[in-house]
Short mmCIF file of C-alpha atoms and ligand atoms in Angstrom, two decimals:
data_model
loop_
_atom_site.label_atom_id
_atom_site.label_comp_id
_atom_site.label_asym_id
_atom_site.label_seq_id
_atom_site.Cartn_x
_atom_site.Cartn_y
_atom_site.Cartn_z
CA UNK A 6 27.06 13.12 7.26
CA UNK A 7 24.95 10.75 5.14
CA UNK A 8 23.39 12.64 1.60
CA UNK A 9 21.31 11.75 -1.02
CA UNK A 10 18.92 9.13 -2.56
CA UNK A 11 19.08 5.20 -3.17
CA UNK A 12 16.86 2.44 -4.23
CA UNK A 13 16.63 -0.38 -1.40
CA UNK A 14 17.46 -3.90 -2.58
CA UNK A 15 15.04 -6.54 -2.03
CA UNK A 16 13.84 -8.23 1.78
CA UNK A 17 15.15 -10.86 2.39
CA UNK A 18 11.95 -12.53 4.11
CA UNK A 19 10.08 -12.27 0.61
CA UNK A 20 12.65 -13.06 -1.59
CA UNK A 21 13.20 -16.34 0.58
CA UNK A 22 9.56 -16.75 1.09
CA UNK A 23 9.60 -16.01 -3.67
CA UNK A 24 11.50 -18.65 -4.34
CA UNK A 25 9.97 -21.29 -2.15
CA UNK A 26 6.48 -20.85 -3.08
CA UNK A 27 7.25 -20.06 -6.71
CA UNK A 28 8.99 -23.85 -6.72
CA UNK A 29 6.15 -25.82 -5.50
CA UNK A 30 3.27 -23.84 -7.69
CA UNK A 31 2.57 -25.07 -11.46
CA UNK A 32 3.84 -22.50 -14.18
CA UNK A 33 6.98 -20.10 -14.77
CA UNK A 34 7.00 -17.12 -12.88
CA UNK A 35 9.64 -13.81 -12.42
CA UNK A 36 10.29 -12.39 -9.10
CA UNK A 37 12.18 -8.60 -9.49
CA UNK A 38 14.16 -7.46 -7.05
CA UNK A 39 15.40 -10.62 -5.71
CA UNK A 40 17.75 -9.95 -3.25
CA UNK A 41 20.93 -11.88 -4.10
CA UNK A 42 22.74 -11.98 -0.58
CA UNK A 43 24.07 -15.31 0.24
CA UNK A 44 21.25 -16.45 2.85
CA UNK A 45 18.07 -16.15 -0.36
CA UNK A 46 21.26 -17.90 -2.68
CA UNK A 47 21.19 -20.66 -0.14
CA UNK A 48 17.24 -21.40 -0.56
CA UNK A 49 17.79 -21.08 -4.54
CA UNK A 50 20.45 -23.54 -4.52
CA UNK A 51 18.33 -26.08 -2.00
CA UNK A 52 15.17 -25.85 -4.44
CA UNK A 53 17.59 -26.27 -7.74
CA UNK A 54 19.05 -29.61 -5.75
CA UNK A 55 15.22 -30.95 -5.69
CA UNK A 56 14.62 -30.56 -9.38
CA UNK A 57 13.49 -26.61 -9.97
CA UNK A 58 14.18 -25.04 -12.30
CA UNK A 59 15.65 -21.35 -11.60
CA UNK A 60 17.57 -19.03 -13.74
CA UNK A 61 19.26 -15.95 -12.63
CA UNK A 62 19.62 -12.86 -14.49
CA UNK A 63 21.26 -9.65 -12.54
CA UNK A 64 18.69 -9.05 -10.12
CA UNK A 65 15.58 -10.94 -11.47
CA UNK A 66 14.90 -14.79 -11.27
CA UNK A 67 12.72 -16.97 -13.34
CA UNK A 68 11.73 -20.26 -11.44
CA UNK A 69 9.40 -23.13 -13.22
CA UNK A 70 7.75 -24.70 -10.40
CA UNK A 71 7.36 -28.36 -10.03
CA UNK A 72 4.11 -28.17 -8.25
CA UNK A 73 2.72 -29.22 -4.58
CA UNK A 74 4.29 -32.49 -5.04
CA UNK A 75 6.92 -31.80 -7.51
CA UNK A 76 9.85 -31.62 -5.63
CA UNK A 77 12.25 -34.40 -6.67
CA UNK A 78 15.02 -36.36 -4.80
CA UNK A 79 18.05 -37.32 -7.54
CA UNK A 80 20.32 -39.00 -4.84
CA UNK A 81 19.87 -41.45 -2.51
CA UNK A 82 20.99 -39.32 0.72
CA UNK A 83 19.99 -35.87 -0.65
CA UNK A 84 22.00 -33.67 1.47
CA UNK A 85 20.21 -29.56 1.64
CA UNK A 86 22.66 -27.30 2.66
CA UNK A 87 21.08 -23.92 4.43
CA UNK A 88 24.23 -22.14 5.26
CA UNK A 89 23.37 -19.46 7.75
CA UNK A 90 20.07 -18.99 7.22
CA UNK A 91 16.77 -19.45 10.14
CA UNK A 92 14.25 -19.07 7.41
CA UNK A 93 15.30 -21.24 5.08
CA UNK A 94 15.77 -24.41 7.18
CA UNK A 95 12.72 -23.43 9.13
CA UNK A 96 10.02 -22.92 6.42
CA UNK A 97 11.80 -25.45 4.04
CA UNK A 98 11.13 -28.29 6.43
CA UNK A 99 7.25 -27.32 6.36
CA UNK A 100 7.53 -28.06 2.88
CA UNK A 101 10.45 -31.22 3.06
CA UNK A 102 7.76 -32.16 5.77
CA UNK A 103 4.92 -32.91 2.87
CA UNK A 104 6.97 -34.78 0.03
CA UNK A 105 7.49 -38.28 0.60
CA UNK A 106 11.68 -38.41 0.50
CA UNK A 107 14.48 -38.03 2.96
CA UNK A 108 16.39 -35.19 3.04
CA UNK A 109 18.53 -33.98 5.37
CA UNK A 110 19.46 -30.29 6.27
CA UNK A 111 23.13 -28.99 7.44
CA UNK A 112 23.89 -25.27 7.56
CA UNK A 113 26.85 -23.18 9.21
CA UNK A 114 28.28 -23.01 12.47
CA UNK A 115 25.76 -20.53 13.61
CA UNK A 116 22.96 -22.09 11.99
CA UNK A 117 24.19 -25.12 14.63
CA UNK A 118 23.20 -24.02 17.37
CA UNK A 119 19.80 -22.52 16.37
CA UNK A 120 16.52 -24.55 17.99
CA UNK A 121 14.52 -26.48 15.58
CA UNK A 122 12.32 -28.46 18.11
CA UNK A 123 9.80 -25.12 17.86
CA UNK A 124 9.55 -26.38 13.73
CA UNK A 125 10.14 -29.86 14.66
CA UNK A 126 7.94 -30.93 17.07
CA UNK A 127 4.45 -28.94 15.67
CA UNK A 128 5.38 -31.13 12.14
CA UNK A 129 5.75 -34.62 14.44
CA UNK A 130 2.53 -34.28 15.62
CA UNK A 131 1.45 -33.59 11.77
CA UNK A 132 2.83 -37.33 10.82
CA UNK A 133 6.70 -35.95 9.51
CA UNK A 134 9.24 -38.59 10.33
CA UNK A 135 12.02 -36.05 11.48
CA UNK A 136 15.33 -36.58 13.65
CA UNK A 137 18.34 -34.87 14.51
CA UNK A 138 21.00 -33.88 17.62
CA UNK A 139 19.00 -32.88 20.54
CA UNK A 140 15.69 -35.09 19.89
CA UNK A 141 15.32 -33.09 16.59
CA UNK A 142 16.24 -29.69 18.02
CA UNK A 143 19.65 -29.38 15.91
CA UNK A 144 20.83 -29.69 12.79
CA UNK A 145 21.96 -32.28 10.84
CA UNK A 146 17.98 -32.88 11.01
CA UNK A 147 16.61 -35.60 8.56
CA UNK A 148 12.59 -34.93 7.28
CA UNK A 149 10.87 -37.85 5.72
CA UNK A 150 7.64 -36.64 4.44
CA UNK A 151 4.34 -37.33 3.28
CA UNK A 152 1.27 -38.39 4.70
CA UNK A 153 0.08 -35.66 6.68
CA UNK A 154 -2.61 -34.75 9.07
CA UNK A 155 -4.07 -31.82 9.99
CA UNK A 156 -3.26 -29.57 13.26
CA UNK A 157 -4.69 -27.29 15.62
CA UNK A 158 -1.52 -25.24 17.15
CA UNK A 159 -1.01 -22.44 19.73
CA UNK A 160 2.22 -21.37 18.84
CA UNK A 161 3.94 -21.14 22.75
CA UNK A 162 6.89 -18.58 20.88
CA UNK A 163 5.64 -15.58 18.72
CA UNK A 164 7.97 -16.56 15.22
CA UNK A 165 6.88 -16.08 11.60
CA UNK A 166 9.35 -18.53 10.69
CA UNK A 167 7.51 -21.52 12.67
CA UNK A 168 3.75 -19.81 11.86
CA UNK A 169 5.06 -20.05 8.47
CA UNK A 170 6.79 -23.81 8.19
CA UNK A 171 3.54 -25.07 9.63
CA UNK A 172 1.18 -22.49 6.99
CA UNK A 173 3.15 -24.81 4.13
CA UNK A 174 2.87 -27.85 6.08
CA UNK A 175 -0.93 -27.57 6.48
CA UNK A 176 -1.01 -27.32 2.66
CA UNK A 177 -0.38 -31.27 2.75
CA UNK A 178 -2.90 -31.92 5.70
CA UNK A 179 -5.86 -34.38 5.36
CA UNK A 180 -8.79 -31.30 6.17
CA UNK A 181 -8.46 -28.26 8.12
CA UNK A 182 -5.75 -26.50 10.54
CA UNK A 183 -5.77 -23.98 12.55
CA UNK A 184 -2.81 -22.18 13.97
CA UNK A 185 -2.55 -19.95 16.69
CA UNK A 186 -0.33 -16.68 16.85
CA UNK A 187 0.69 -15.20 20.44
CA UNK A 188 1.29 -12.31 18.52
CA UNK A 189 1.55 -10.95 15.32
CA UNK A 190 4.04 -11.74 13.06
CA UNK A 191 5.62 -10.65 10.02
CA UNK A 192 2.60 -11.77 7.44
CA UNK A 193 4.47 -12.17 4.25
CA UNK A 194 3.30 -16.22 3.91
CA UNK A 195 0.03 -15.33 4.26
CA UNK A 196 0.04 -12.94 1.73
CA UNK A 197 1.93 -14.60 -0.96
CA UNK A 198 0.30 -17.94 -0.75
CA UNK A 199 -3.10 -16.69 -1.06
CA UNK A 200 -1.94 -14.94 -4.22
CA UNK A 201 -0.71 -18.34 -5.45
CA UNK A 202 -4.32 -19.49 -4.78
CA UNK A 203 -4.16 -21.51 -1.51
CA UNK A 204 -7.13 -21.06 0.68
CA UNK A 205 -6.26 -19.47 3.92
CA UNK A 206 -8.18 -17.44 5.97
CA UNK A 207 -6.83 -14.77 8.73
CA UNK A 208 -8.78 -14.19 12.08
CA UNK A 209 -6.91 -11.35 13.93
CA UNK A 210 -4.64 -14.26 16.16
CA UNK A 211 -6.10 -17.00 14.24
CA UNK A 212 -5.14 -18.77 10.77
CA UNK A 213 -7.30 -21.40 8.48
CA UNK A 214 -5.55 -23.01 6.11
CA UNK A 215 -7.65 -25.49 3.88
CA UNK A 216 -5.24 -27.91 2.07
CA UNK A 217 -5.49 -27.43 -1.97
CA UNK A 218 -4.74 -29.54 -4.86
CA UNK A 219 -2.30 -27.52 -6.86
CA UNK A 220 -0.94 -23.05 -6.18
CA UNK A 221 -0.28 -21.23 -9.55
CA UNK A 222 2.65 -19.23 -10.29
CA UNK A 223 2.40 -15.33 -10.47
CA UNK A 224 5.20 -12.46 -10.51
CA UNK A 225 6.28 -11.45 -7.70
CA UNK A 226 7.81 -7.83 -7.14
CA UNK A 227 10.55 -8.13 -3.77
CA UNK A 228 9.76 -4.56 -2.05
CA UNK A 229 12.73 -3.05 -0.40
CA UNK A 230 14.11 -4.69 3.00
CA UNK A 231 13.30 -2.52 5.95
CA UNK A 232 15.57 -4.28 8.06
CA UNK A 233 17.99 -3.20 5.93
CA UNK A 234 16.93 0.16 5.21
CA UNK A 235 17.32 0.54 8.79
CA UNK A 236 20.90 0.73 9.16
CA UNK A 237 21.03 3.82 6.95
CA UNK A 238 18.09 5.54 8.37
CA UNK A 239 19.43 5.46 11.90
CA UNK A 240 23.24 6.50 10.35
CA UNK A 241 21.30 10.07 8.84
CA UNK A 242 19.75 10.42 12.30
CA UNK A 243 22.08 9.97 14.08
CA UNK A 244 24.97 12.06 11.91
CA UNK A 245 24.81 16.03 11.17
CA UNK A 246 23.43 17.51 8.63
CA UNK A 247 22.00 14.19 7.35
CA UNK A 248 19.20 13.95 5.05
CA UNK A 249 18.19 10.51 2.93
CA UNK A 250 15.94 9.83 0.75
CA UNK A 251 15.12 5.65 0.50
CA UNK A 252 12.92 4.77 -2.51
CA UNK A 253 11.18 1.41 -2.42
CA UNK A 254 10.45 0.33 1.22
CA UNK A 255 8.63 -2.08 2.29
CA UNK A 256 6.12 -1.13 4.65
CA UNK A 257 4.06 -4.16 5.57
CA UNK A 258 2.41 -3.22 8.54
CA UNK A 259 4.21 -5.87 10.60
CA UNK A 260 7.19 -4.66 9.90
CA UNK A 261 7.24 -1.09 10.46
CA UNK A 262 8.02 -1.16 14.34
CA UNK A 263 11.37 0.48 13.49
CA UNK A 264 9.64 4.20 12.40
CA UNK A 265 6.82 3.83 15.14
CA UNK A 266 9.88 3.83 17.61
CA UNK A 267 11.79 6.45 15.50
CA UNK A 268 8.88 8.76 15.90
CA UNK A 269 8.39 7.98 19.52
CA UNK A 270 12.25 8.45 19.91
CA UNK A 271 11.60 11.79 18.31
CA UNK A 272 13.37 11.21 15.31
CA UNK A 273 12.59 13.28 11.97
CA UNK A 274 11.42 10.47 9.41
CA UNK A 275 8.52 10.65 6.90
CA UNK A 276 6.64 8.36 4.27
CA UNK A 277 6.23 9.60 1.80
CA UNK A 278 4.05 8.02 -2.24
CA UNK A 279 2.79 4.81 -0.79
CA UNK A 280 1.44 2.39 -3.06
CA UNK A 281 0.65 -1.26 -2.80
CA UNK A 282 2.26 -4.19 -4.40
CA UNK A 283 1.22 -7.62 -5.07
CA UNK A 284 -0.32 -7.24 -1.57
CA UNK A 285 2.54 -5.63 0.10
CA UNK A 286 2.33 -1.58 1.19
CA UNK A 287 5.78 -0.08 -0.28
CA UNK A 288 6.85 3.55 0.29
CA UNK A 289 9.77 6.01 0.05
CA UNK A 290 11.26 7.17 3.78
CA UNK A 291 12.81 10.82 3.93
CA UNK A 292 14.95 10.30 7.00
CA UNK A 293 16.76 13.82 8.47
CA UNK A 294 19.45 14.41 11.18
CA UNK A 295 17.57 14.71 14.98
CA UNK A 296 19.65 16.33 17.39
CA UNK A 297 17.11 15.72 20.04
CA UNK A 298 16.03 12.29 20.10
CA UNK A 299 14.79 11.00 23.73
CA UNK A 300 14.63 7.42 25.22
CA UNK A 301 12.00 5.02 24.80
CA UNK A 302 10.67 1.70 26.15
CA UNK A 303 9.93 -1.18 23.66
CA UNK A 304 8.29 -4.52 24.58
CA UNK A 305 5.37 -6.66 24.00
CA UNK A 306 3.54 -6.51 21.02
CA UNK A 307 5.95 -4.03 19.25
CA UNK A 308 8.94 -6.58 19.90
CA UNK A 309 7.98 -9.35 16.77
CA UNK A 310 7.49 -5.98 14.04
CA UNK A 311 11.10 -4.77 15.29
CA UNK A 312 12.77 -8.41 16.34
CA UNK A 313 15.92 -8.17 13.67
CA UNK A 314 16.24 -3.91 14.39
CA UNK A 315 16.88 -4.27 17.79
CA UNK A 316 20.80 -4.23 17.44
CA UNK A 317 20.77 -0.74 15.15
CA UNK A 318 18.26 0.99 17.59
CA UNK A 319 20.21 0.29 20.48
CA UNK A 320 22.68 2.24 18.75
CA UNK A 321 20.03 4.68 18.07
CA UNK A 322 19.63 4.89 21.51
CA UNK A 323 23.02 5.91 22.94
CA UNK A 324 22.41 9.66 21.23
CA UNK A 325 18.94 9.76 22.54
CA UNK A 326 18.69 11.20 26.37
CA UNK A 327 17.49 9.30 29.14
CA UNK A 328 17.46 4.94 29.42
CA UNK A 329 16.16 3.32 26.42
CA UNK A 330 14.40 -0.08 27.79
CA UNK A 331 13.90 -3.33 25.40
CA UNK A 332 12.32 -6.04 26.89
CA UNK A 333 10.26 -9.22 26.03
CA UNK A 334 12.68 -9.71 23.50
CA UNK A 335 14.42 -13.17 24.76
CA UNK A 336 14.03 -14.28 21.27
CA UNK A 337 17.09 -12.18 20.57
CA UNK A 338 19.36 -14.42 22.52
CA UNK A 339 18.52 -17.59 19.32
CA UNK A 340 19.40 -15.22 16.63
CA UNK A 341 22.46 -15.07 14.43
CA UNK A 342 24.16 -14.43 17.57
CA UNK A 343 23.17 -14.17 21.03
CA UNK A 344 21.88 -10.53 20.47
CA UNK A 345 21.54 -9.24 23.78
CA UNK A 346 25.32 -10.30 24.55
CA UNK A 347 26.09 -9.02 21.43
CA UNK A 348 24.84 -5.87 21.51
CA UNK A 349 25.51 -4.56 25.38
CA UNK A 350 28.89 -6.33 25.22
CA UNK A 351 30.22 -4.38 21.92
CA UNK A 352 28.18 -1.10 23.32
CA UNK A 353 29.92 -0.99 26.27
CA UNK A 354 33.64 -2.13 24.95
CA UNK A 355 33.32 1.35 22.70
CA UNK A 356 32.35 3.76 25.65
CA UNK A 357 28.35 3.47 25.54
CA UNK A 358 26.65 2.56 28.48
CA UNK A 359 24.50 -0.85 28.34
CA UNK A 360 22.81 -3.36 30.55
CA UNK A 361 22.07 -6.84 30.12
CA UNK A 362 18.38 -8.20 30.37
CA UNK A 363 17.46 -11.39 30.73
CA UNK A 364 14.95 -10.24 28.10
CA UNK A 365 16.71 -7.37 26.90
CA UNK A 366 18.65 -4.67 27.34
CA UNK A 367 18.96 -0.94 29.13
CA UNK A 368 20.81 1.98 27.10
CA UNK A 369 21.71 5.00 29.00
CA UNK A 370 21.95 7.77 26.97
CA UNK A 371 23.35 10.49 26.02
CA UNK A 372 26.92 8.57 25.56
CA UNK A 373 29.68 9.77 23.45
CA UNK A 374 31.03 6.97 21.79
CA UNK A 375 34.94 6.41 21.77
CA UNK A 376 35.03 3.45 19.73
CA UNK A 377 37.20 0.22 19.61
CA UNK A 378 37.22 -3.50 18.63
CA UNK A 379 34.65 -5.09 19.10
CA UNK A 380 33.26 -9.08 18.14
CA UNK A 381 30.58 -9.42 15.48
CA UNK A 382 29.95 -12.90 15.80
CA UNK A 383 29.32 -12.96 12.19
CA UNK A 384 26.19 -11.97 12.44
CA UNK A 385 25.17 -9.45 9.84
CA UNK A 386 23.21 -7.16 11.56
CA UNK A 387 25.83 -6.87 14.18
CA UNK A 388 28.37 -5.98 11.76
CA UNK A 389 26.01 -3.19 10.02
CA UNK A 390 25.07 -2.02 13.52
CA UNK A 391 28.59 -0.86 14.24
CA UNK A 392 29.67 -0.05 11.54
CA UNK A 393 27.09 2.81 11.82
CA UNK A 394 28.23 3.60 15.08
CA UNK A 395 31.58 3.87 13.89
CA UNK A 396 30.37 7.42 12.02
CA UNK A 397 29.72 9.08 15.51
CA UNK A 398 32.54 7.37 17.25
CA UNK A 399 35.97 9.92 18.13
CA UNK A 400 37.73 6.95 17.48
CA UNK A 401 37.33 4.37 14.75
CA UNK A 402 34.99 1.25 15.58
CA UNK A 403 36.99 -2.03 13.79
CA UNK A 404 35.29 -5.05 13.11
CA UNK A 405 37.00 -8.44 13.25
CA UNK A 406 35.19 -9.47 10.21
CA UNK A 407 33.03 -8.27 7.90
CA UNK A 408 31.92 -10.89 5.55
CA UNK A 409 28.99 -11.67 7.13
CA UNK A 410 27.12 -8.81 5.87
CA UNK A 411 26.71 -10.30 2.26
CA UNK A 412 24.43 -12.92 3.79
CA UNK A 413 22.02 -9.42 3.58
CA UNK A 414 23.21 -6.68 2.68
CA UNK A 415 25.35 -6.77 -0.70
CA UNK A 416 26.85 -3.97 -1.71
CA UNK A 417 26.55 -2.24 1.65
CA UNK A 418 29.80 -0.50 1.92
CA UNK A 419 29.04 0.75 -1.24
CA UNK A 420 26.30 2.31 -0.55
CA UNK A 421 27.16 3.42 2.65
CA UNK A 422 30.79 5.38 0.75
CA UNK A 423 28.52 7.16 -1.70
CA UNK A 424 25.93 8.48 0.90
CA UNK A 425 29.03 9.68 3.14
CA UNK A 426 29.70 13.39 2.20
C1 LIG B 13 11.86 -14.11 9.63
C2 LIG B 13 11.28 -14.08 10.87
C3 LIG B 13 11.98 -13.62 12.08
C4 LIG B 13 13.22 -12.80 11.73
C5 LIG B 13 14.04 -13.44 10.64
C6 LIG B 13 13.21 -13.59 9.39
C7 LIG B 13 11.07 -14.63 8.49
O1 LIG B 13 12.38 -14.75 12.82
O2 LIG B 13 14.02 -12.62 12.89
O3 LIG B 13 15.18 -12.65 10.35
O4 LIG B 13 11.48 -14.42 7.35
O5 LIG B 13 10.04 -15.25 8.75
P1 LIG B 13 11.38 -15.50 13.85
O6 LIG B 13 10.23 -15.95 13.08
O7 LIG B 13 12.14 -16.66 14.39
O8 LIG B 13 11.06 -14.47 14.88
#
């Protein structure tokens, strides 16, 4: 049974998204509830390499920007290393993309084997000199900046990671771009940047960005992670007698796919004292124990305001009754991990019953979990995933590793002992 009341540590998308647009604005700013897991620490460390200035003090960080054009290259091959992180290397090179250096970006194992062309090939035909394994598609990938033109882009893959690298890029364009969104996608570089001053205007699918001479520094408050929040909300509905309350969520509305499918599911959640900050809705979730939770289908447009939940309601889904369908959701298979395999593999090794996709997955439910073993692939939201189906399981679900979770989640074992009752 999970009890009680916490305050959610920072998301990770706007903490990332903090740091980057705080370096190239003029001024000092503070961003609050910076999340410090390792895949934000990664972006800080990148930015300090080219010349920022950032200071670190327990959960807040103070960052003196260098300005549009500020960033600085000390060496003569200026190595930027991303570790594990999609949005880092992704946005960054938007930016990398419009400073006239070489740089070139490495990351993990993982990281490897993640597709850049989507990034790389929009900020080609913008005038970046770029190359790398796989005509530019994997990492080590070398930017040379500067110089850019303008573009007008229909994004072919719905990703707020590429919308984004080519929002920053078309800061550095010679006049006007427009890009194109298949759907909508998380909106949190949108938001932010216009708060820093850059002109950009939204159009339901379409974006306008007008390049701009200088952005100005403002504080930023980090709202709570929902992606993270959702690893707890689906452990109280999923375990007896659970009730939690989660102060400080985010609740941007292209994030929120998780309760929409919660309430569909017929799970007991609730917002409750929603406010708004620096542009971004924020909320408190009471989240209670459902003991009859039925099966749901989840696709199209709901798929990009879910995309990193996916593993933890697939859990979710082997205590509701009747098949739980995901699909147009082959963007899973470029994540972390190959989240399809991930997920239907390790669901079925500990007695739940799972089918692959080839754009998603099938979970039969009601199952009874037995637990097991099973492979997390390092991948964070993996690891979180089953560990909350290890409080349902008769037996005990063992990870082979467990590191990986700092890259989000710090402190999440903590958190997750002291809600346990
Ligand atoms: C993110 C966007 C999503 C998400 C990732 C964070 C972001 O990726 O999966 O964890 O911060 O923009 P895509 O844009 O590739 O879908």
């Amino acid at each position: 049974m999970l009890k009680g009341s916490f305050e959610l540590i920072g998301d990770k998308s706007i903490s990332h998204r903090a740091i980057m647009f705080s370096s190239i604005s003029k001024g000092k700013n503070k961003i609050s509830n910076f999340l410090m897991g390792q895949d934000c620490l990664s972006t800080v460390n990148c930015f300090r390499k080219m010349g920022v200035d950032i200071e670190i003090n327990n959960n807040e960080v103070y960052v003196s920007g260098n300005g549009l054009k500020g960033l600085k290259s000390f060496e003569d091959k200026l190595f930027l290393d991303v570790g594990n992180s999609g949005t880092a290397i992704r946005l960054m090179m938007g930016i990398l993309a419009g400073q006239d250096f070489k740089t070139t970006i490495i990351g993990d194992e993982s990281i490897g084997k993640r597709p850049m062309k989507r990034v790389t090939d929009p900020l080609k035909k913008m005038g970046a000199i770029i190359s790398g394994r796989d005509d530019a598609n994997l990492i080590p990938i070398t930017v040379e900046g500067g110089n850019l033109t303008h573009i007008d882009y229909h994004m072919p893959v719905s990703s707020a990671q590429v919308k984004s690298s080519l929002i920053l890029a078309s800061l550095y364009g010679d006049n006007t771009s427009f890009i194109h969104e298949k759907m909508r996608s998380r909106n949190h570089t949108e938001i932010m940047l216009k708060s820093f001053g850059a002109d950009i205007e939204v159009n339901n699918l379409e974006i306008k960005i007008n390049p701009v001479e200088e952005l100005f520094n403002k504080d930023i408050y980090v709202p709570g992670d929902i992606s993270s929040a959702a690893f707890i909300m689906v452990g109280a509905l999923i375990s007896e007698n659970s009730e939690v309350l989660i102060k400080n969520v985010g609740l941007n509305d292209t994030r929120v796919g998780i309760i929409e499918v919660i309430k569909k599911m017929n799970g007991n959640i609730e917002i409750i004292d929603e406010e708004e900050i620096c542009g971004e809705k924020v909320g408190n979730i009471l989240v209670k124990y459902s003991p009859h939770l039925i099966g749901t289908t989840i696709d199209k447009e709901l798929i990009p305001k879910l995309i990193d939940e996916i593993p933890i309601i697939a859990v979710l889904a082997t205590r509701a009754e009747g098949d739980t369908i995901i699909k147009d959701a082959s963007e899973l298979k470029i994540k972390e991990s190959n989240r399809i395999k991930s997920v239907v593999n390790n669901l079925n090794l500990i007695g739940a019953k799972a089918i692959e996709l080839e754009d998603g997955m099938i979970i039969k439910g009601k199952t009874h979990l037995q637990g097991g073993k099973i492979q997390t692939f390092n991948d964070h939201r993996i690891a979180m995933s089953f560990s909350i189906a290890n409080l349902i399981s008769n037996n005990k679900v063992i990870l082979d590793s467990d590191k990986c979770i700092d890259i989000s989640f710090p402190g999440y074992f903590n958190l997750l002992k002291k809600l346990s009752k």
